[in-house]
mmCIF file of C-alpha atoms in Angstrom:
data_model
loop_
_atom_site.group_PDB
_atom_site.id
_atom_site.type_symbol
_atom_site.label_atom_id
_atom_site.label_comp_id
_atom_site.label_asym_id
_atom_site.label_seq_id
_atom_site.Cartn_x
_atom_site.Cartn_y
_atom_site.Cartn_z
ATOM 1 C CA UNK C 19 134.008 139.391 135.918
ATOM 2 C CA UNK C 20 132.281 138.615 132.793
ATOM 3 C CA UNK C 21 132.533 134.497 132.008
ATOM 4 C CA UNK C 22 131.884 131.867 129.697
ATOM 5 C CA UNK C 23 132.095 128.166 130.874
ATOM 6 C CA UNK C 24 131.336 125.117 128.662
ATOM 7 C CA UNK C 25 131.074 121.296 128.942
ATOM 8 C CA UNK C 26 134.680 119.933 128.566
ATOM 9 C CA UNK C 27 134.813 117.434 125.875
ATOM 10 C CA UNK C 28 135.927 115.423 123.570
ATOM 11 C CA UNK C 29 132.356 114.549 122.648
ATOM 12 C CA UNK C 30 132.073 111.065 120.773
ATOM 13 C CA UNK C 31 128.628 110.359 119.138
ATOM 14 C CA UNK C 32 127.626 108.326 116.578
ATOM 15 C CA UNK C 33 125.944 109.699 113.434
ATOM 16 C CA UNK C 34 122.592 110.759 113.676
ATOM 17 C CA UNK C 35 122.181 110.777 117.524
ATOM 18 C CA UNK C 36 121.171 113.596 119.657
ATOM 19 C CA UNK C 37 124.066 116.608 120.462
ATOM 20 C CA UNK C 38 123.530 118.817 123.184
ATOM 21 C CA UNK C 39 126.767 121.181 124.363
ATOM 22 C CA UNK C 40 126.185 122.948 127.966
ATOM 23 C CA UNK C 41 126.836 126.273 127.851
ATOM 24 C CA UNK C 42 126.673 128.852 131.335
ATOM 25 C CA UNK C 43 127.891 132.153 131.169
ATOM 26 C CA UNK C 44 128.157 135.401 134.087
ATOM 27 C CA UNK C 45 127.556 138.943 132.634
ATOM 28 C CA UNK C 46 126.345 142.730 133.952
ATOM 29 C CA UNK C 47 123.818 143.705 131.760
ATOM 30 C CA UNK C 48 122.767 141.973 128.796
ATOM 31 C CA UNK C 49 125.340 140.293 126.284
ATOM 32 C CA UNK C 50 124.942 139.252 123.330
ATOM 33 C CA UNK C 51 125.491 134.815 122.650
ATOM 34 C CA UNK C 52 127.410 133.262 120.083
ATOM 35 C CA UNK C 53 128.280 129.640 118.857
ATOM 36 C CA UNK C 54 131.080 129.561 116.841
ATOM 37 C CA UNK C 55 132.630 126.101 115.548
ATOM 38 C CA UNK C 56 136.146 125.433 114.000
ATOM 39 C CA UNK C 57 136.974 122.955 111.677
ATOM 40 C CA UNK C 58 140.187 121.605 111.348
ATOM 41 C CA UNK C 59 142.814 124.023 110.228
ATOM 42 C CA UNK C 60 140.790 126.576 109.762
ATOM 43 C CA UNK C 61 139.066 129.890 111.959
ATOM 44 C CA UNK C 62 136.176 130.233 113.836
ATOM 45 C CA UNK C 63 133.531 130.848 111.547
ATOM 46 C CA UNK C 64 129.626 132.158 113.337
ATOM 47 C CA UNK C 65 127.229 129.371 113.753
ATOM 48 C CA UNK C 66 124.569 130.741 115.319
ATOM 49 C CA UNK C 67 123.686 133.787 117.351
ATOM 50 C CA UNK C 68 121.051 135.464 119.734
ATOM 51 C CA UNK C 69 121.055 138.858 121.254
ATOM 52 C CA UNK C 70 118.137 138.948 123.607
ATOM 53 C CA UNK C 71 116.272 137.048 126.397
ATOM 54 C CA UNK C 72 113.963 134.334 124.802
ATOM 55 C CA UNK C 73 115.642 134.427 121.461
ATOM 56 C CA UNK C 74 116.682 131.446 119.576
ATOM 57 C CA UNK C 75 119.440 130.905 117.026
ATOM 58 C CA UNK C 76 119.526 128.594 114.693
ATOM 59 C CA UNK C 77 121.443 126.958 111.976
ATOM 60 C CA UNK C 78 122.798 124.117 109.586
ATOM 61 C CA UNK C 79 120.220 122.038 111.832
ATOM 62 C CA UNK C 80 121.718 123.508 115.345
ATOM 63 C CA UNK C 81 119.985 125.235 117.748
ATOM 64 C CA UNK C 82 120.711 127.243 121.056
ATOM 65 C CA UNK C 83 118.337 129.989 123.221
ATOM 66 C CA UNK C 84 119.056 132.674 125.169
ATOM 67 C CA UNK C 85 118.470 131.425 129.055
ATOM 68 C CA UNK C 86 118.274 134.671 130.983
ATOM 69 C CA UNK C 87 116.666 133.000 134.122
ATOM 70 C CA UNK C 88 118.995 130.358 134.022
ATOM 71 C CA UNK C 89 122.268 132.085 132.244
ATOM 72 C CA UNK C 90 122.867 129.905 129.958
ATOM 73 C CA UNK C 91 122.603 129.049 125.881
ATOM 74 C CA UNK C 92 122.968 125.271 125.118
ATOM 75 C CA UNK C 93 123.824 124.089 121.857
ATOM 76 C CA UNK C 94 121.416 121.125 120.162
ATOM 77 C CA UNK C 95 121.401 119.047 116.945
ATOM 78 C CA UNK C 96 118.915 116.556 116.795
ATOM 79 C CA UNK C 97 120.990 114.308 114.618
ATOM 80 C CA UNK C 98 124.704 114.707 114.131
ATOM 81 C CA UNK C 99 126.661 113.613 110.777
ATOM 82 C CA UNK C 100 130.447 112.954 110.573
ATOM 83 C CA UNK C 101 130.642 116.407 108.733
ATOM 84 C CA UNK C 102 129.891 118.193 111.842
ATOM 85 C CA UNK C 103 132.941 116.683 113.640
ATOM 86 C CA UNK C 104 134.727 120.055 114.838
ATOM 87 C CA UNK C 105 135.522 122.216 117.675
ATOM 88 C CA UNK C 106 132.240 124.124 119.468
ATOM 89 C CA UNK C 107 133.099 127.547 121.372
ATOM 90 C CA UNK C 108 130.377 129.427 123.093
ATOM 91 C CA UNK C 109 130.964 133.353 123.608
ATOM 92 C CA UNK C 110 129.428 136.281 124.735
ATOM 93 C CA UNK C 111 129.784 139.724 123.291
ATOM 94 C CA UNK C 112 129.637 142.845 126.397
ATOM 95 C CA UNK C 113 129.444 146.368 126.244
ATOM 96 C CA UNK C 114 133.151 147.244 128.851
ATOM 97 C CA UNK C 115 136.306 147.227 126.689
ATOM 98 C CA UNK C 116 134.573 148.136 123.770
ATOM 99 C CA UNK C 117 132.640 144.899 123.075
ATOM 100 C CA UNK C 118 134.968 142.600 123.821
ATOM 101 C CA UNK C 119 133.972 138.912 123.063
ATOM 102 C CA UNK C 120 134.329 136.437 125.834
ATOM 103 C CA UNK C 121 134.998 132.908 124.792
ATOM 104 C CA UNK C 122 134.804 129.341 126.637
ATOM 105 C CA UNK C 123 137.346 127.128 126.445
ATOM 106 C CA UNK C 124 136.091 125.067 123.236
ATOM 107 C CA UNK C 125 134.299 121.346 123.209
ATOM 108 C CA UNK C 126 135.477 119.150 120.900
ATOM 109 C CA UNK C 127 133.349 116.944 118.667
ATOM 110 C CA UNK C 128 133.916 113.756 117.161
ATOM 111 C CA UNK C 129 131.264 112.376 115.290
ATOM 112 C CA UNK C 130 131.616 108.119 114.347
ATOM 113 C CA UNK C 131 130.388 106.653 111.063
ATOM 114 C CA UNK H 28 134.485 141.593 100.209
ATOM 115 C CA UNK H 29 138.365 139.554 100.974
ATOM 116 C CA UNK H 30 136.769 139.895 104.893
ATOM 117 C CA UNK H 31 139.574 139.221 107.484
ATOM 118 C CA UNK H 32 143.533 138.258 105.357
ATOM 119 C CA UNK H 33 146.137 137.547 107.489
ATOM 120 C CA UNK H 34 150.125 137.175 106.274
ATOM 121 C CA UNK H 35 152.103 134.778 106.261
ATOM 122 C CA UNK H 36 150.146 131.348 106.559
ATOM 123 C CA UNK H 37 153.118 129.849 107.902
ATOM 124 C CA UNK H 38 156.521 131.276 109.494
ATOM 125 C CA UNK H 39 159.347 129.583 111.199
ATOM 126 C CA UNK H 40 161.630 131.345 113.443
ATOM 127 C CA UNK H 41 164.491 131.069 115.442
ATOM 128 C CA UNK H 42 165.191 132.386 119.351
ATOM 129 C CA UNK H 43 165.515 135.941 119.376
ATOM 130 C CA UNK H 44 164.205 136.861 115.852
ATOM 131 C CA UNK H 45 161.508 139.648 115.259
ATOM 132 C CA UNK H 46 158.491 139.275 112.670
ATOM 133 C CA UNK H 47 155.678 141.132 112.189
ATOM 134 C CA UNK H 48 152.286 139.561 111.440
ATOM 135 C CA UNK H 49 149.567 141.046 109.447
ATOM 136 C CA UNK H 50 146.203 141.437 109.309
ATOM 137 C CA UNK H 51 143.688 143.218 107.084
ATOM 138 C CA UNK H 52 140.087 143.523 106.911
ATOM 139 C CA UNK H 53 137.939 145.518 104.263
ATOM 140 C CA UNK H 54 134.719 145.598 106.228
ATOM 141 C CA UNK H 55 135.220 148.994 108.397
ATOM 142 C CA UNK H 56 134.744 147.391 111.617
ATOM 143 C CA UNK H 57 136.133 149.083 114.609
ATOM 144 C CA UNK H 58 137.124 146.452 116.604
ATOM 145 C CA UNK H 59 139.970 144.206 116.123
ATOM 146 C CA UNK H 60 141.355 142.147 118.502
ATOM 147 C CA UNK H 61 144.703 139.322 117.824
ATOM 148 C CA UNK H 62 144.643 136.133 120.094
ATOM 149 C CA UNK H 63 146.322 132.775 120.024
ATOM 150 C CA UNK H 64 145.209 129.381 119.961
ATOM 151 C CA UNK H 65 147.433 126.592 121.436
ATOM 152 C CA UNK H 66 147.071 122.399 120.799
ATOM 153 C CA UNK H 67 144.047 121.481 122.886
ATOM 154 C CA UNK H 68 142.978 125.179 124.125
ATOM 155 C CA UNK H 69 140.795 127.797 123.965
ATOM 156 C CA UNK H 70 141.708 131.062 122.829
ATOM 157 C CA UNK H 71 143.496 133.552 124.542
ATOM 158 C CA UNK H 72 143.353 137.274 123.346
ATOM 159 C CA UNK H 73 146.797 139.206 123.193
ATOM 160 C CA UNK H 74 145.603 142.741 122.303
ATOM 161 C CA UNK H 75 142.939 144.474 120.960
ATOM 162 C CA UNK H 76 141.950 148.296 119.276
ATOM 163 C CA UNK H 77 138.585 149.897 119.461
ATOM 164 C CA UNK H 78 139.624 151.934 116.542
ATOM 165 C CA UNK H 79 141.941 153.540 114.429
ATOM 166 C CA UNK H 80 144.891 154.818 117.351
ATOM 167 C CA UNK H 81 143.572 152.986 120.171
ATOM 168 C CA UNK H 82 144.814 149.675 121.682
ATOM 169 C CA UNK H 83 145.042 148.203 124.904
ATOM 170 C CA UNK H 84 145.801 144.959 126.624
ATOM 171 C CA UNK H 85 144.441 141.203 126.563
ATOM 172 C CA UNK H 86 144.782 138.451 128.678
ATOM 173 C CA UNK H 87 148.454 137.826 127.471
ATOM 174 C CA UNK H 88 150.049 140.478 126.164
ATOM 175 C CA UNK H 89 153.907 140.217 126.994
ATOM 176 C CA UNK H 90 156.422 139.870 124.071
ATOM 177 C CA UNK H 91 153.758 141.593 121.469
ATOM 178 C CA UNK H 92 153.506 145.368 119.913
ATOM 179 C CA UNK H 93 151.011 146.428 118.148
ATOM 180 C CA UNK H 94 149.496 149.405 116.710
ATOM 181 C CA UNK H 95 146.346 150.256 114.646
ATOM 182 C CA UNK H 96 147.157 153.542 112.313
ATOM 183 C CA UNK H 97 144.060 152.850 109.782
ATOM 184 C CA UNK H 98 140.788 151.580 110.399
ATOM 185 C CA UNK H 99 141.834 148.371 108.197
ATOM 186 C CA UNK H 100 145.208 147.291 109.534
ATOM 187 C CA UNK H 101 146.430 145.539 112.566
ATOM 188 C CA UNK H 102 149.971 144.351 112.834
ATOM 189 C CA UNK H 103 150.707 142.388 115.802
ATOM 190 C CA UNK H 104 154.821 142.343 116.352
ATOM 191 C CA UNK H 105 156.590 139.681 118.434
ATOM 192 C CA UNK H 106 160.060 141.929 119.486
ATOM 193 C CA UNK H 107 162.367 138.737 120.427
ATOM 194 C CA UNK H 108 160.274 135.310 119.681
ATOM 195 C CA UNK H 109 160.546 132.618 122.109
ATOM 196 C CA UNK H 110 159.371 128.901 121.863
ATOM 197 C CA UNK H 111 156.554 130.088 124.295
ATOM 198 C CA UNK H 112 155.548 131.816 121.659
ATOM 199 C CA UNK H 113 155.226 128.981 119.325
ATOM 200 C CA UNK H 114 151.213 128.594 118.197
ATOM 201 C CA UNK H 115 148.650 129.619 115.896
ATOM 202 C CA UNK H 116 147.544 133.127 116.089
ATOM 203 C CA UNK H 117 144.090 134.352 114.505
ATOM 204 C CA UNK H 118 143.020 138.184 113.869
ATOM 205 C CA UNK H 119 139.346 138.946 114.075
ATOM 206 C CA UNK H 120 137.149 142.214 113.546
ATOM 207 C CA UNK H 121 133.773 142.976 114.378
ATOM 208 C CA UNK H 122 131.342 145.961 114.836
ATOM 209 C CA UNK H 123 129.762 146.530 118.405
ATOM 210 C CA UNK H 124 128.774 143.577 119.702
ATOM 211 C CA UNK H 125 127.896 141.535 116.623
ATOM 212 C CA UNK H 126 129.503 138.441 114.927
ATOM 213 C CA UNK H 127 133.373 138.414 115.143
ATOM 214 C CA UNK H 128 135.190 137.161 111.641
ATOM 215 C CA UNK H 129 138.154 135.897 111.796
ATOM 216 C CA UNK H 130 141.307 135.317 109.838
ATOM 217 C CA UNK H 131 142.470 131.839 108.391
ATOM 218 C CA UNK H 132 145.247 131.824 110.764
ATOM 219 C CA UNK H 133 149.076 132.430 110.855
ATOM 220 C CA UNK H 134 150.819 129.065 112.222
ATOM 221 C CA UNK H 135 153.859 130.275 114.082
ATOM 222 C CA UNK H 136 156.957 128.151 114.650
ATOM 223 C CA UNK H 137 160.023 129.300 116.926
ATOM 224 C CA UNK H 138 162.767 127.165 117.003
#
């Protein structure tokens, strides 16, 4: 069935290094990618998206593009700040069950002064 | 536009009581979908409606109603809450296969 699977965290960095989140995901046909993030106590809120091969998302300094060769959508920051310090979930959107949105299981980032 | 409101923020309950939690959205999207979000987990998705009088099934649907009568509202009901049940549980709507909004969350407690 359809699948998202993500790096396991927590991620610790230090401010203004390099972020990268893995990101892998199994689909029929051709979903849709998300990156949502979640700060504390709050929703998910959309970071970024792409809905086709080739495409890249970006925002608030993160990036991610759509693998189709290699199935996946990796998230990248080139330098992090303690703001950014949240939970990461990559999904994919699919036509069965009426576009239902598979998520993966959340990475966690920390982000040190 | 409010986007995705969810009531109550906060609830305790004890063993055996019912509540129903609510969930509103004022951007006519078709889809809704309630899931739950445990301490150090993903998300899990409890049900989900395609549109107004059509719902079906997630992942972990056992010990939850719901129903979808307008196009705006989604109530999700827990019949006879258990301390399983205990978490935070988000609503979320979205058209197609396009960004999913969420809710700010309901944090459930059953005692």
């Amino acid at each position: 069935g359809d699948s998202v699977t993500q790096m396991e965290g927590p991620v610790t960095l230090s401010e203004e290094a390099f972020l990268t989140i893995n990101c892998t995901y199994t689909a029929t046909g051709y979903p849709s990618l998300f990156w949502y993030v979640q700060y504390p106590g709050e929703g998910l809120q959309l970071l970024l998206k792409a809905t086709k091969a080739d495409d890249k998302g970006s925002n608030k300094g993160f990036e991610a593009t759509y693998r189709k060769e290699t199935t996946s959508f990796h998230l990248e920051k080139g330098s992090v700040q303690v703001s950014d310090s949240a939970v990461y979930f990559c999904a994919l959107s699919v036509v069965t069950g009426g576009f239902k949105t598979i998520f993966g299981a959340g990475t966690r980032l920390f982000v040190k002064a | 536009n409010a986007g995705v409101t969810q009531t109550p923020k906060f609830q305790v309950l004890k063993t055996g009581q019912s509540m129903t939690l609510q969930c509103a959205q004022d951007m006519n999207h078709e889809y809704m979908s309630w899931y739950r979000q445990d301490p150090g987990m993903g998300l899990r998705l409890i049900h989900y409606s395609v549109g107004a009088g059509i719902t079906d099934q997630g992942e972990v649907p056992n010990g939850y109603n719901v129903s979808r009568s307008t196009t705006e509202d989604f109530p999700l009901r827990l019949l006879s809450a258990a301390p399983s049940q205990t978490s935070v549980y988000f609503c979320a709507s979205k058209q197609g296969a396009d960004t999913q909004y969420f809710g700010p969350g309901t944090r459930l407690t059953v005692l």
